[in-house]
Amino acid sequence: MPKIVLFSIFFSCLVLNSSCVNIPPKTTFENSNVLDSAMVVSAHPLASEIGKSILLKGGNAVDAAIAVQFALTVVHPSAGNIGGGGFMVVRFNDGSHTSLDFRETAPALASKDMYLDDKGNVIDRLSLDGHLAVGVPGTVDGMYSAFKKYGTLKWEELLQPSIDLANNGFVLTKLEAEGLNYYNSNKLKFNSISPTYLEGTWSQGDTLKLTDLGNTLALIRDYQRAGFYEGETAEKFIQEMNRNGGLITKNDLINYQSKWRDPVVGMYKNFKVISMGPPSSGGACLLQILKMIESFNLKKMGFHSADAVHLIVEAEKRAFADRSKYLGDPDFIRIPLEKLLDSNYLIDRMRNYSSLRATISDSIYPGDFDFVESDQTTHYSIVDAYGNAASVTTTLNSSYGSGVVVGGAGFLLNNEMDDFSSKPGAPNLYGLVGGSANAIEPNKRMLSSMTPTILEKDKKLFMVVGTPGGSTIITGVLQTILNVIEFDLSMQDAVSAGRFHHQWKPKEIKIEQNKFDSTLIFQLMQMGHSFNFVGSMNRVDAIVVAKDGSLEPGADPRGDDAYSGF
Ligand code: DON
């Protein structure tokens, strides 16, 4: 891929002044299935460049993921974070895989009805705005845990590029400038100590310096996990909580622990799908939908045909109905994952599917089986020169999270508490409903839709994919996969293509306007579907391994998303 080589070497010499020749030796790992290139696709060109600089130094996909995560905290503050959490799925070049859950937890002082008024009604936006909306962040513990287990470069090397970026400043893209202006108009008010560097009106081309954040990142560089969960940063965090009724305590911070979990793994035709398990619903729902549609001839139906959209939407409704009842934090509830992913069960779920008529959402219920119940995000995809892959989705929840910046420490806090079900049946920000499985409990993780995913074909790495977008994450990942493996689109076309989404409730198909022709909409209406047209859906970032072993990026044109590689 000569274009990538020329561009990336020029850019990294110019911007990062990093070594441009230190390509890792191909013999570093025994038995390695070495690719002749490596790639990062993320929401921001500077973050992708930092990731590439780590890969060029010989770092592996996990090293690069850590560096990209910290870089996005600086250059993509609406979602990139140290004040939030996320999930990482890793596939190693020997075919083994693992996943890391660095999802936020409810503070120990949280309680089931904390967002309800005296009459038991949900208090509008209490789980979304300000200090009470914040879950205990997991990112820094997650990154350090990933580093301890799989990192090969020095921790300092992974942090320093982001510290430099924060302290020296970086030039805003149009989207980031607009984002900061949105933050100033809507979210700055949740701070009593105003992050002055964020005030004012921003334009494309302005330089933003984030020196408070630079200092915090330097503490994390020097003291690792303790640089965030203890000492100066923790003090500032607790002072911030105390300023306006936040619940997070010193103990919450000290006790936070990310967890290594088994990914959910299943087959779709001859593709092995490796994705995130609970407390994310992403992998389970993705596999459910894939299994429900597997026996139909999607290819024959055709890309964006009424039959294909109808089939996918109908399967989505059934998966989201199951999500609402059965999924939550596996450390708190029993999840019948085996049953939910069982082929016979999923075939049975489609028994009342009609290829001609939409099934009314109110007539679909979560699957009923014998089971005792005990009781603005961002994604990046990485493949390193050794053939290892990392798929990471990370979030503050909504854009700029709770809006609260930890005074003097310069980082935004999440509003992830809204991902719990505040009250059975009451929709959250993404219209998702849930019940007791996802009720608030102290120290519990809120159910997520994040779906960082890796596919393999014939035992070889095939695709790394993921996206932000709340509930639309699951269906965005699904369509991107199907666009490539069923409809033969290139990775970039698969990512750029229009997207649609159904989540059982509400009853409409959410669909990107101007990306589907009116005949299709008319045909689907005749089948009984209704629509919610939206401007632009999620930003998918993906990599596919072409037949010759080279890497093909899909960087979403809906954002500043960019790839970098060599
Ligand atoms: O974990 C989840 O499912 C949500 N907090 C993700 C939010 C999100 O993707 C927002 N992005 N646009």
Coordinates of C-alpha atoms and ligand atoms in Angstrom, one line a residue:
M1 CA 0.0 0.0 0.0
P2 CA 2.3 2.7 -1.2
K3 CA -0.1 5.6 -0.4
I4 CA -0.1 4.7 3.3
V5 CA 3.6 4.3 3.5
L6 CA 4.3 7.7 1.9
F7 CA 1.7 9.6 3.9
S8 CA 2.4 8.0 7.2
I9 CA 6.2 8.4 7.1
F10 CA 5.9 12.0 6.1
F11 CA 3.3 12.8 8.7
S12 CA 5.0 11.1 11.6
C13 CA 8.3 12.8 10.8
L14 CA 6.6 16.1 10.7
V15 CA 4.2 15.9 13.6
L16 CA 5.6 13.5 16.1
N17 CA 9.3 13.8 15.2
S18 CA 9.4 10.1 16.0
S19 CA 11.8 7.6 14.6
C20 CA 10.6 6.8 11.1
V21 CA 12.8 3.8 10.4
N22 CA 12.4 1.6 13.4
I23 CA 10.2 -1.0 11.9
P24 CA 9.9 -4.0 14.1
P25 CA 11.9 -7.0 13.1
K26 CA 9.6 -9.7 11.6
T27 CA 11.2 -12.4 13.6
T28 CA 10.4 -11.1 17.1
F29 CA 7.7 -13.6 17.9
E30 CA 8.1 -17.3 17.3
N31 CA 5.4 -18.8 15.2
S32 CA 4.1 -15.4 14.4
N33 CA 1.9 -14.9 11.4
V34 CA 3.6 -11.7 10.5
L35 CA 1.7 -9.2 8.4
D36 CA 3.7 -6.8 6.3
S37 CA 1.9 -3.8 7.6
A38 CA 0.3 -2.4 10.7
M39 CA -2.6 0.0 11.2
V40 CA -4.6 2.2 13.6
V41 CA -8.0 3.6 12.7
S42 CA -9.4 6.0 15.3
A43 CA -11.6 9.1 15.7
H44 CA -8.8 11.6 15.3
P45 CA -5.8 11.8 13.0
L46 CA -3.4 12.8 15.8
A47 CA -4.5 9.8 17.9
S48 CA -4.0 7.5 14.9
E49 CA -0.5 9.0 14.4
I50 CA 0.5 8.4 18.0
G51 CA -0.7 4.8 17.7
K52 CA 1.4 4.4 14.6
S53 CA 4.4 5.9 16.2
I54 CA 4.1 3.2 19.0
L55 CA 3.8 0.4 16.4
L56 CA 6.8 1.8 14.5
K57 CA 8.9 1.5 17.7
G58 CA 8.0 -2.2 17.8
G59 CA 5.1 -1.9 20.2
N60 CA 2.3 -4.4 19.9
A61 CA -1.4 -3.7 19.4
V62 CA -2.0 -3.4 23.2
D63 CA 0.9 -0.9 23.6
A64 CA -0.6 1.1 20.7
A65 CA -4.1 0.9 22.2
I66 CA -2.9 2.3 25.5
A67 CA -1.2 5.2 23.7
V68 CA -4.3 5.9 21.5
Q69 CA -6.6 5.8 24.6
F70 CA -4.6 8.5 26.3
A71 CA -4.2 10.6 23.1
L72 CA -8.0 10.6 22.6
T73 CA -8.4 12.0 26.1
V74 CA -6.6 15.0 24.8
V75 CA -7.7 15.5 21.2
H76 CA -11.2 14.0 21.4
P77 CA -12.6 15.2 24.7
S78 CA -16.2 14.6 23.9
A79 CA -15.6 10.8 24.2
G80 CA -11.9 10.0 24.6
N81 CA -11.3 9.8 28.3
I82 CA -9.6 9.0 31.5
G83 CA -12.8 9.9 33.4
G84 CA -14.8 7.1 31.8
G85 CA -14.5 3.5 30.8
G86 CA -14.7 0.9 28.1
F87 CA -13.9 -2.5 26.7
M88 CA -11.0 -4.0 24.9
V89 CA -11.0 -7.2 22.8
V90 CA -7.7 -8.6 21.8
R91 CA -6.8 -11.4 19.4
F92 CA -3.2 -12.6 19.4
N93 CA -1.4 -13.8 16.4
D94 CA -1.6 -17.4 17.7
G95 CA -5.4 -17.2 17.5
S96 CA -5.9 -16.9 21.3
H97 CA -8.1 -14.1 22.6
T98 CA -9.1 -12.2 25.6
S99 CA -11.1 -9.1 26.7
L100 CA -10.7 -6.4 29.3
D101 CA -13.7 -4.8 31.0
F102 CA -12.8 -1.3 32.3
R103 CA -16.4 -0.3 32.6
E104 CA -17.4 2.2 35.3
T105 CA -19.1 1.0 38.5
A106 CA -21.8 2.6 40.5
P107 CA -20.4 4.3 43.6
A108 CA -20.8 2.4 46.9
L109 CA -23.4 5.0 48.0
A110 CA -25.6 4.5 44.9
S111 CA -29.1 3.0 45.4
K112 CA -31.8 1.5 43.2
D113 CA -34.1 4.5 43.3
M114 CA -31.6 7.3 43.4
Y115 CA -33.0 9.0 40.3
L116 CA -36.7 8.7 41.3
D117 CA -38.8 11.4 42.9
D118 CA -41.2 10.8 45.9
K119 CA -43.9 9.5 43.5
G120 CA -41.5 7.0 41.9
N121 CA -41.1 8.9 38.7
V122 CA -37.7 9.3 37.0
I123 CA -36.3 12.8 37.6
D124 CA -35.5 14.2 34.2
R125 CA -31.7 14.3 33.4
L126 CA -30.6 13.5 37.0
S127 CA -28.7 10.5 35.7
L128 CA -27.2 12.5 32.8
D129 CA -26.1 15.9 34.1
G130 CA -23.7 16.9 36.8
H131 CA -22.0 15.1 39.7
L132 CA -24.7 12.6 40.5
A133 CA -24.5 11.1 37.1
V134 CA -20.9 10.0 37.4
G135 CA -19.8 6.3 37.6
V136 CA -16.4 5.4 39.1
P137 CA -14.0 5.6 36.1
G138 CA -12.2 2.5 34.9
T139 CA -10.0 3.7 32.1
V140 CA -6.7 4.2 33.9
D141 CA -6.9 1.0 35.8
G142 CA -7.8 -0.8 32.6
M143 CA -4.9 0.7 30.6
Y144 CA -2.4 -0.2 33.4
S145 CA -3.8 -3.7 33.7
A146 CA -3.5 -4.2 29.9
F147 CA 0.1 -2.8 30.1
K148 CA 1.1 -5.1 33.0
K149 CA -0.2 -8.2 31.2
Y150 CA 0.8 -7.5 27.6
G151 CA 2.7 -4.2 27.2
T152 CA 6.2 -4.4 25.7
L153 CA 7.4 -0.8 25.6
K154 CA 7.9 1.4 28.6
W155 CA 4.7 2.8 30.3
E156 CA 6.3 6.3 30.0
E157 CA 6.7 5.9 26.3
L158 CA 3.0 5.3 25.9
L159 CA 2.0 8.3 27.9
Q160 CA 4.5 10.9 26.8
P161 CA 3.1 11.7 23.4
S162 CA -0.3 12.6 24.9
I163 CA 1.4 14.7 27.7
D164 CA 3.3 16.6 25.0
L165 CA 0.1 17.1 23.0
A166 CA -1.8 18.4 26.0
N167 CA 1.0 20.8 27.1
N168 CA 2.1 22.1 23.7
G169 CA -1.4 22.3 22.3
F170 CA -2.9 21.0 19.1
V171 CA -4.9 22.5 16.3
L172 CA -8.6 22.0 16.4
T173 CA -10.5 20.4 13.6
K174 CA -13.9 21.9 12.6
L175 CA -15.7 19.1 14.4
E176 CA -13.7 19.4 17.6
A177 CA -14.2 23.2 17.6
E178 CA -18.0 22.8 17.2
G179 CA -17.9 20.2 19.9
L180 CA -16.2 22.5 22.4
N181 CA -18.8 25.3 21.6
Y182 CA -21.6 22.8 22.2
Y183 CA -19.9 22.0 25.5
N184 CA -19.6 25.6 26.5
S185 CA -23.3 26.3 25.7
N186 CA -24.7 23.2 27.3
K187 CA -22.4 21.6 29.8
L188 CA -20.0 24.2 31.2
K189 CA -22.7 25.2 33.7
F190 CA -22.2 22.0 35.7
N191 CA -18.8 23.2 37.0
S192 CA -18.3 25.6 39.9
I193 CA -14.6 25.7 39.2
S194 CA -14.7 26.5 35.5
P195 CA -12.1 24.9 33.2
T196 CA -11.0 28.3 31.9
Y197 CA -9.1 26.9 29.0
L198 CA -12.3 25.6 27.6
E199 CA -14.3 28.8 27.8
G200 CA -15.0 31.1 24.9
T201 CA -15.8 30.4 21.3
W202 CA -13.6 28.0 19.3
S203 CA -12.9 27.9 15.6
Q204 CA -11.3 25.4 13.3
G205 CA -7.5 26.1 13.3
D206 CA -7.4 27.4 16.9
T207 CA -4.8 25.8 19.2
L208 CA -6.0 24.2 22.3
K209 CA -3.6 23.7 25.3
L210 CA -4.8 21.5 28.2
T211 CA -2.1 22.0 30.8
D212 CA -4.2 20.7 33.8
L213 CA -4.8 17.5 31.8
G214 CA -1.1 17.4 30.9
N215 CA -0.2 17.5 34.6
T216 CA -2.7 14.7 35.4
L217 CA -1.3 12.6 32.6
A218 CA 2.2 13.2 33.9
L219 CA 1.1 11.9 37.3
I220 CA -0.3 8.8 35.7
R221 CA 3.0 8.4 33.8
D222 CA 5.0 8.7 37.0
Y223 CA 2.8 6.8 39.4
Q224 CA 0.8 4.5 37.1
R225 CA -2.6 3.6 38.6
A226 CA -1.9 5.5 41.8
G227 CA -1.4 8.7 39.8
F228 CA -5.2 8.6 39.1
Y229 CA -6.9 6.7 41.9
E230 CA -4.7 8.0 44.8
G231 CA -2.7 11.1 45.7
E232 CA -3.2 14.5 44.1
T233 CA -5.6 13.5 41.3
A234 CA -7.8 11.5 43.8
E235 CA -7.9 14.5 46.2
K236 CA -9.0 16.8 43.4
F237 CA -11.6 14.2 42.3
I238 CA -13.1 14.0 45.7
Q239 CA -13.1 17.7 46.2
E240 CA -15.0 18.0 42.9
M241 CA -17.5 15.4 44.0
N242 CA -18.0 17.3 47.3
R243 CA -18.7 20.6 45.5
N244 CA -22.0 19.4 44.2
G245 CA -23.4 16.3 45.7
G246 CA -21.4 13.6 43.9
L247 CA -21.3 10.2 45.6
I248 CA -17.9 8.9 44.6
T249 CA -15.6 8.5 47.6
K250 CA -11.8 7.8 48.1
N251 CA -12.6 4.2 48.7
D252 CA -14.6 3.9 45.5
L253 CA -11.5 5.1 43.6
I254 CA -9.1 2.9 45.5
N255 CA -11.3 -0.1 45.1
Y256 CA -12.0 0.2 41.4
Q257 CA -10.7 -2.9 39.4
S258 CA -10.9 -3.6 35.7
K259 CA -11.5 -7.3 34.9
W260 CA -10.2 -9.7 32.3
R261 CA -13.2 -11.7 31.0
D262 CA -13.8 -14.3 28.4
P263 CA -15.1 -12.7 25.2
V264 CA -18.3 -14.1 23.7
V265 CA -17.4 -16.2 20.7
G266 CA -19.6 -17.7 18.0
M267 CA -19.6 -18.7 14.4
Y268 CA -21.5 -16.9 11.6
K269 CA -21.1 -19.1 8.5
N270 CA -17.3 -19.6 8.3
F271 CA -16.4 -16.5 10.3
K272 CA -15.5 -16.7 14.0
V273 CA -16.9 -13.7 15.8
I274 CA -15.0 -12.6 19.0
S275 CA -16.8 -9.8 20.8
M276 CA -17.4 -8.3 24.2
G277 CA -19.5 -10.2 26.7
P278 CA -21.4 -8.8 29.7
P279 CA -21.5 -6.3 31.3
S280 CA -21.8 -5.3 27.7
S281 CA -24.7 -6.5 25.8
G282 CA -22.8 -5.9 22.5
G283 CA -21.3 -9.3 21.8
A284 CA -24.4 -11.3 22.9
C285 CA -26.8 -9.2 20.9
L286 CA -24.5 -9.1 17.8
L287 CA -24.2 -12.9 17.8
Q288 CA -28.0 -13.4 18.5
I289 CA -28.8 -11.2 15.4
L290 CA -26.2 -12.9 13.2
K291 CA -27.5 -16.4 14.2
M292 CA -31.1 -15.4 13.6
I293 CA -30.4 -14.3 10.1
E294 CA -27.7 -16.9 9.2
S295 CA -30.1 -19.3 7.4
F296 CA -31.5 -16.7 5.1
N297 CA -29.9 -15.8 1.8
L298 CA -29.0 -12.2 2.4
K299 CA -26.6 -12.0 -0.5
K300 CA -29.4 -12.9 -2.9
M301 CA -31.8 -10.4 -1.2
G302 CA -29.2 -7.6 -2.0
F303 CA -27.5 -4.7 -0.3
H304 CA -30.1 -2.2 1.2
S305 CA -32.9 -4.2 -0.4
A306 CA -36.3 -4.1 1.4
D307 CA -36.1 -7.8 2.1
A308 CA -32.6 -7.5 3.6
V309 CA -33.4 -4.5 5.8
H310 CA -36.7 -6.0 6.9
L311 CA -35.0 -9.3 7.9
I312 CA -32.2 -7.6 9.8
V313 CA -34.7 -5.2 11.6
E314 CA -36.9 -8.1 12.7
A315 CA -33.9 -10.0 14.2
E316 CA -32.8 -6.8 15.9
K317 CA -36.2 -6.4 17.6
R318 CA -36.0 -9.9 19.1
A319 CA -32.4 -9.5 20.3
F320 CA -33.1 -6.1 22.0
A321 CA -36.2 -7.6 23.7
D322 CA -33.9 -10.3 25.3
R323 CA -31.4 -7.6 26.2
S324 CA -34.0 -5.8 28.2
K325 CA -34.6 -8.8 30.4
Y326 CA -31.5 -10.9 30.7
L327 CA -28.4 -8.7 30.4
G328 CA -26.6 -6.8 33.1
D329 CA -23.4 -7.1 35.2
P330 CA -22.4 -10.8 35.5
D331 CA -20.9 -10.2 38.9
F332 CA -24.4 -9.3 40.2
I333 CA -26.9 -11.4 38.2
R334 CA -26.9 -14.8 36.6
I335 CA -27.0 -14.4 32.8
P336 CA -28.3 -17.3 30.7
L337 CA -25.7 -16.6 28.0
E338 CA -25.5 -20.1 26.7
K339 CA -29.3 -20.3 26.2
L340 CA -29.4 -16.8 24.6
L341 CA -26.8 -17.9 22.1
D342 CA -28.2 -21.4 21.5
S343 CA -28.9 -22.0 17.8
N344 CA -32.2 -23.8 18.4
Y345 CA -33.4 -21.0 20.7
L346 CA -32.6 -18.4 18.1
I347 CA -34.3 -20.3 15.3
D348 CA -37.3 -20.5 17.6
R349 CA -37.2 -16.7 18.2
M350 CA -37.7 -16.2 14.5
R351 CA -40.7 -18.6 14.3
N352 CA -43.2 -15.7 14.1
Y353 CA -41.1 -13.8 11.6
S354 CA -42.9 -13.0 8.4
S355 CA -40.9 -12.0 5.3
L356 CA -43.9 -9.8 4.3
R357 CA -45.0 -8.0 7.4
A358 CA -43.3 -6.1 10.3
T359 CA -43.9 -7.8 13.6
I360 CA -45.4 -5.2 16.0
S361 CA -42.9 -4.5 18.8
D362 CA -45.6 -4.8 21.4
S363 CA -46.2 -8.4 20.3
I364 CA -42.6 -9.3 20.8
Y365 CA -41.5 -10.3 24.3
P366 CA -38.2 -11.3 25.7
G367 CA -37.7 -15.0 25.1
D368 CA -39.4 -17.1 27.8
F369 CA -37.4 -20.0 29.2
D370 CA -36.8 -21.8 32.4
F371 CA -34.2 -19.7 34.1
V372 CA -34.0 -18.7 37.7
E373 CA -33.1 -15.0 38.1
S374 CA -31.2 -14.3 41.2
D375 CA -33.3 -11.8 41.7
Q376 CA -20.4 10.2 22.7
T377 CA -18.2 7.1 22.9
T378 CA -15.3 6.3 20.5
H379 CA -13.8 3.3 19.0
Y380 CA -10.4 2.4 17.6
S381 CA -9.1 -0.6 15.7
I382 CA -5.5 -1.7 15.7
V383 CA -3.5 -4.4 14.0
D384 CA 0.2 -4.5 14.8
A385 CA 3.1 -5.7 12.6
Y386 CA 3.1 -9.1 14.4
G387 CA -0.5 -9.8 13.5
N388 CA -2.0 -9.1 16.9
A389 CA -5.3 -7.1 16.9
A390 CA -7.0 -4.8 19.5
S391 CA -10.5 -3.5 19.2
V392 CA -11.4 -0.9 21.8
T393 CA -14.5 1.1 22.5
T394 CA -14.4 3.7 25.2
T395 CA -16.8 6.3 26.4
L396 CA -18.0 9.1 28.7
N397 CA -21.5 8.0 27.7
S398 CA -23.1 11.1 26.1
S399 CA -21.0 13.8 24.5
Y400 CA -18.7 15.3 27.1
G401 CA -20.3 13.0 29.7
S402 CA -21.7 14.6 32.8
G403 CA -20.1 17.9 31.8
V404 CA -18.1 18.0 35.0
V405 CA -14.4 18.6 34.7
V406 CA -12.4 17.7 37.8
G407 CA -11.3 21.1 39.1
G408 CA -7.6 21.6 38.5
A409 CA -7.1 18.1 37.0
G410 CA -8.5 18.9 33.6
F411 CA -10.5 15.8 32.7
L412 CA -14.1 15.3 32.0
L413 CA -16.3 12.8 34.0
N414 CA -18.7 10.4 32.5
N415 CA -22.5 10.2 33.0
E416 CA -22.5 6.5 32.7
M417 CA -25.1 6.0 35.5
D418 CA -27.8 6.7 32.9
D419 CA -26.9 3.3 31.3
F420 CA -28.6 1.6 34.4
S421 CA -32.3 1.1 34.2
S422 CA -33.4 3.8 36.7
K423 CA -36.9 2.3 36.8
P424 CA -38.2 -0.8 35.1
G425 CA -39.5 0.1 31.6
A426 CA -38.4 3.8 31.7
P427 CA -36.2 4.5 28.6
N428 CA -32.7 5.9 29.1
L429 CA -31.0 8.4 26.8
Y430 CA -30.8 5.9 24.0
G431 CA -34.4 4.8 24.5
L432 CA -33.3 1.5 26.0
V433 CA -35.5 -0.2 28.5
G434 CA -34.5 -2.7 31.2
G435 CA -35.6 -4.2 34.4
S436 CA -34.1 -5.8 37.5
A437 CA -31.1 -7.3 35.7
N438 CA -29.8 -3.8 35.1
A439 CA -31.1 -2.0 38.2
I440 CA -28.7 0.2 40.2
E441 CA -26.8 -1.5 43.0
P442 CA -23.7 -0.3 44.8
N443 CA -20.4 -1.2 42.9
K444 CA -22.4 -2.8 40.0
R445 CA -21.5 -2.1 36.4
M446 CA -24.2 -0.6 34.2
L447 CA -25.2 -2.5 31.1
S448 CA -23.4 -1.4 27.9
S449 CA -24.0 -1.7 24.2
M450 CA -20.4 -1.4 23.3
T451 CA -19.3 -4.0 20.8
P452 CA -15.6 -4.0 20.1
T453 CA -15.3 -7.0 17.8
I454 CA -12.7 -9.1 15.9
L455 CA -13.5 -11.6 13.2
E456 CA -11.4 -14.4 12.0
K457 CA -11.8 -16.4 8.8
D458 CA -10.1 -19.8 8.2
K459 CA -8.3 -19.3 11.5
K460 CA -6.7 -16.1 10.4
L461 CA -7.4 -12.5 11.5
F462 CA -10.1 -11.0 9.2
M463 CA -11.6 -7.9 10.6
V464 CA -11.3 -5.5 13.6
V465 CA -14.4 -3.4 14.0
G466 CA -16.4 -1.2 16.4
T467 CA -18.2 2.1 16.8
P468 CA -19.8 4.6 19.2
G469 CA -23.5 5.3 19.1
G470 CA -25.3 4.0 22.2
S471 CA -27.8 1.3 21.2
T472 CA -26.9 1.8 17.6
I473 CA -23.5 0.4 18.3
I474 CA -24.7 -3.2 18.0
T475 CA -26.5 -2.7 14.8
G476 CA -23.8 -0.5 13.3
V477 CA -21.2 -3.2 13.9
L478 CA -23.6 -5.8 12.5
Q479 CA -24.2 -3.9 9.3
T480 CA -20.5 -3.2 8.7
I481 CA -19.7 -6.9 9.0
L482 CA -22.6 -7.9 6.7
N483 CA -21.7 -5.2 4.2
V484 CA -18.3 -6.8 3.8
I485 CA -19.0 -10.5 4.1
E486 CA -22.4 -10.7 2.5
F487 CA -22.5 -7.8 0.1
D488 CA -18.8 -7.7 -0.9
L489 CA -18.3 -4.0 -0.1
S490 CA -14.7 -2.7 0.5
M491 CA -14.0 -1.9 4.1
Q492 CA -14.3 1.8 3.4
D493 CA -17.5 1.5 1.5
A494 CA -18.9 -0.8 4.3
V495 CA -18.2 1.9 6.8
S496 CA -19.4 4.8 4.7
A497 CA -22.7 3.1 3.7
G498 CA -26.0 4.4 5.2
R499 CA -27.2 2.7 8.4
F500 CA -30.5 1.8 9.9
H501 CA -31.4 0.5 13.4
H502 CA -34.2 -1.1 15.4
Q503 CA -34.1 -1.8 19.1
W504 CA -37.5 -3.3 19.7
K505 CA -38.7 -0.2 21.6
P506 CA -39.4 2.4 20.3
K507 CA -41.2 0.9 17.4
E508 CA -39.6 3.0 14.6
I509 CA -36.6 2.1 12.4
K510 CA -34.0 4.8 13.0
I511 CA -32.5 5.5 9.6
E512 CA -30.0 7.9 8.1
Q513 CA -31.8 10.4 5.9
N514 CA -30.6 10.8 2.3
K515 CA -28.7 7.6 2.3
F516 CA -31.5 5.3 1.2
D517 CA -33.7 5.6 -1.8
S518 CA -37.4 6.5 -1.5
T519 CA -38.5 3.3 -3.2
L520 CA -36.9 1.3 -0.4
I521 CA -38.6 3.4 2.3
F522 CA -42.0 3.0 0.5
Q523 CA -41.6 -0.8 0.3
L524 CA -40.7 -1.0 4.0
M525 CA -43.7 1.2 4.9
Q526 CA -45.9 -1.1 3.0
M527 CA -44.6 -4.0 5.1
G528 CA -45.7 -2.1 8.2
H529 CA -42.5 -0.3 9.2
S530 CA -42.3 3.3 10.4
F531 CA -39.3 5.5 10.5
N532 CA -37.3 8.0 12.5
F533 CA -35.0 9.8 10.1
V534 CA -31.8 11.1 11.6
G535 CA -28.9 13.2 10.2
S536 CA -26.0 10.9 10.8
M537 CA -25.5 7.8 12.8
N538 CA -22.4 6.3 14.4
R539 CA -18.7 6.6 13.4
V540 CA -17.4 3.1 12.7
D541 CA -13.6 2.5 12.6
A542 CA -12.5 -0.8 11.1
I543 CA -9.7 -2.7 9.5
V544 CA -10.0 -5.7 7.2
V545 CA -7.2 -8.1 6.2
A546 CA -7.2 -8.4 2.4
K547 CA -6.5 -11.7 0.6
D548 CA -2.8 -10.7 0.1
G549 CA -2.4 -10.0 3.8
S550 CA -2.4 -6.2 3.5
L551 CA -4.6 -4.1 5.7
E552 CA -7.5 -2.1 4.4
P553 CA -8.9 0.7 6.6
G554 CA -12.5 1.9 7.0
A555 CA -12.4 5.3 8.7
D556 CA -15.8 6.8 9.1
P557 CA -16.3 10.0 7.0
R558 CA -19.1 11.1 9.4
G559 CA -16.3 12.3 11.7
D560 CA -12.6 13.2 11.7
D561 CA -11.8 9.6 11.8
A562 CA -8.5 8.7 10.1
Y563 CA -6.2 5.7 9.6
S564 CA -2.5 5.6 9.8
G565 CA -0.1 2.7 9.2
F566 CA 2.9 1.4 7.5
Ligands
DON1 O1 -22.1 1.9 27.1 C1 -22.9 2.2 26.3 O2 -23.6 1.5 25.7 C2 -23.1 3.7 26.1 N1 -22.7 4.4 27.3 C3 -22.4 4.2 24.9 C4 -22.6 5.6 24.6 C5 -22.3 6.0 23.2 O3 -22.0 5.2 22.4 C6 -22.4 7.4 22.9 N2 -21.9 7.6 21.6 N3 -22.2 8.2 20.7

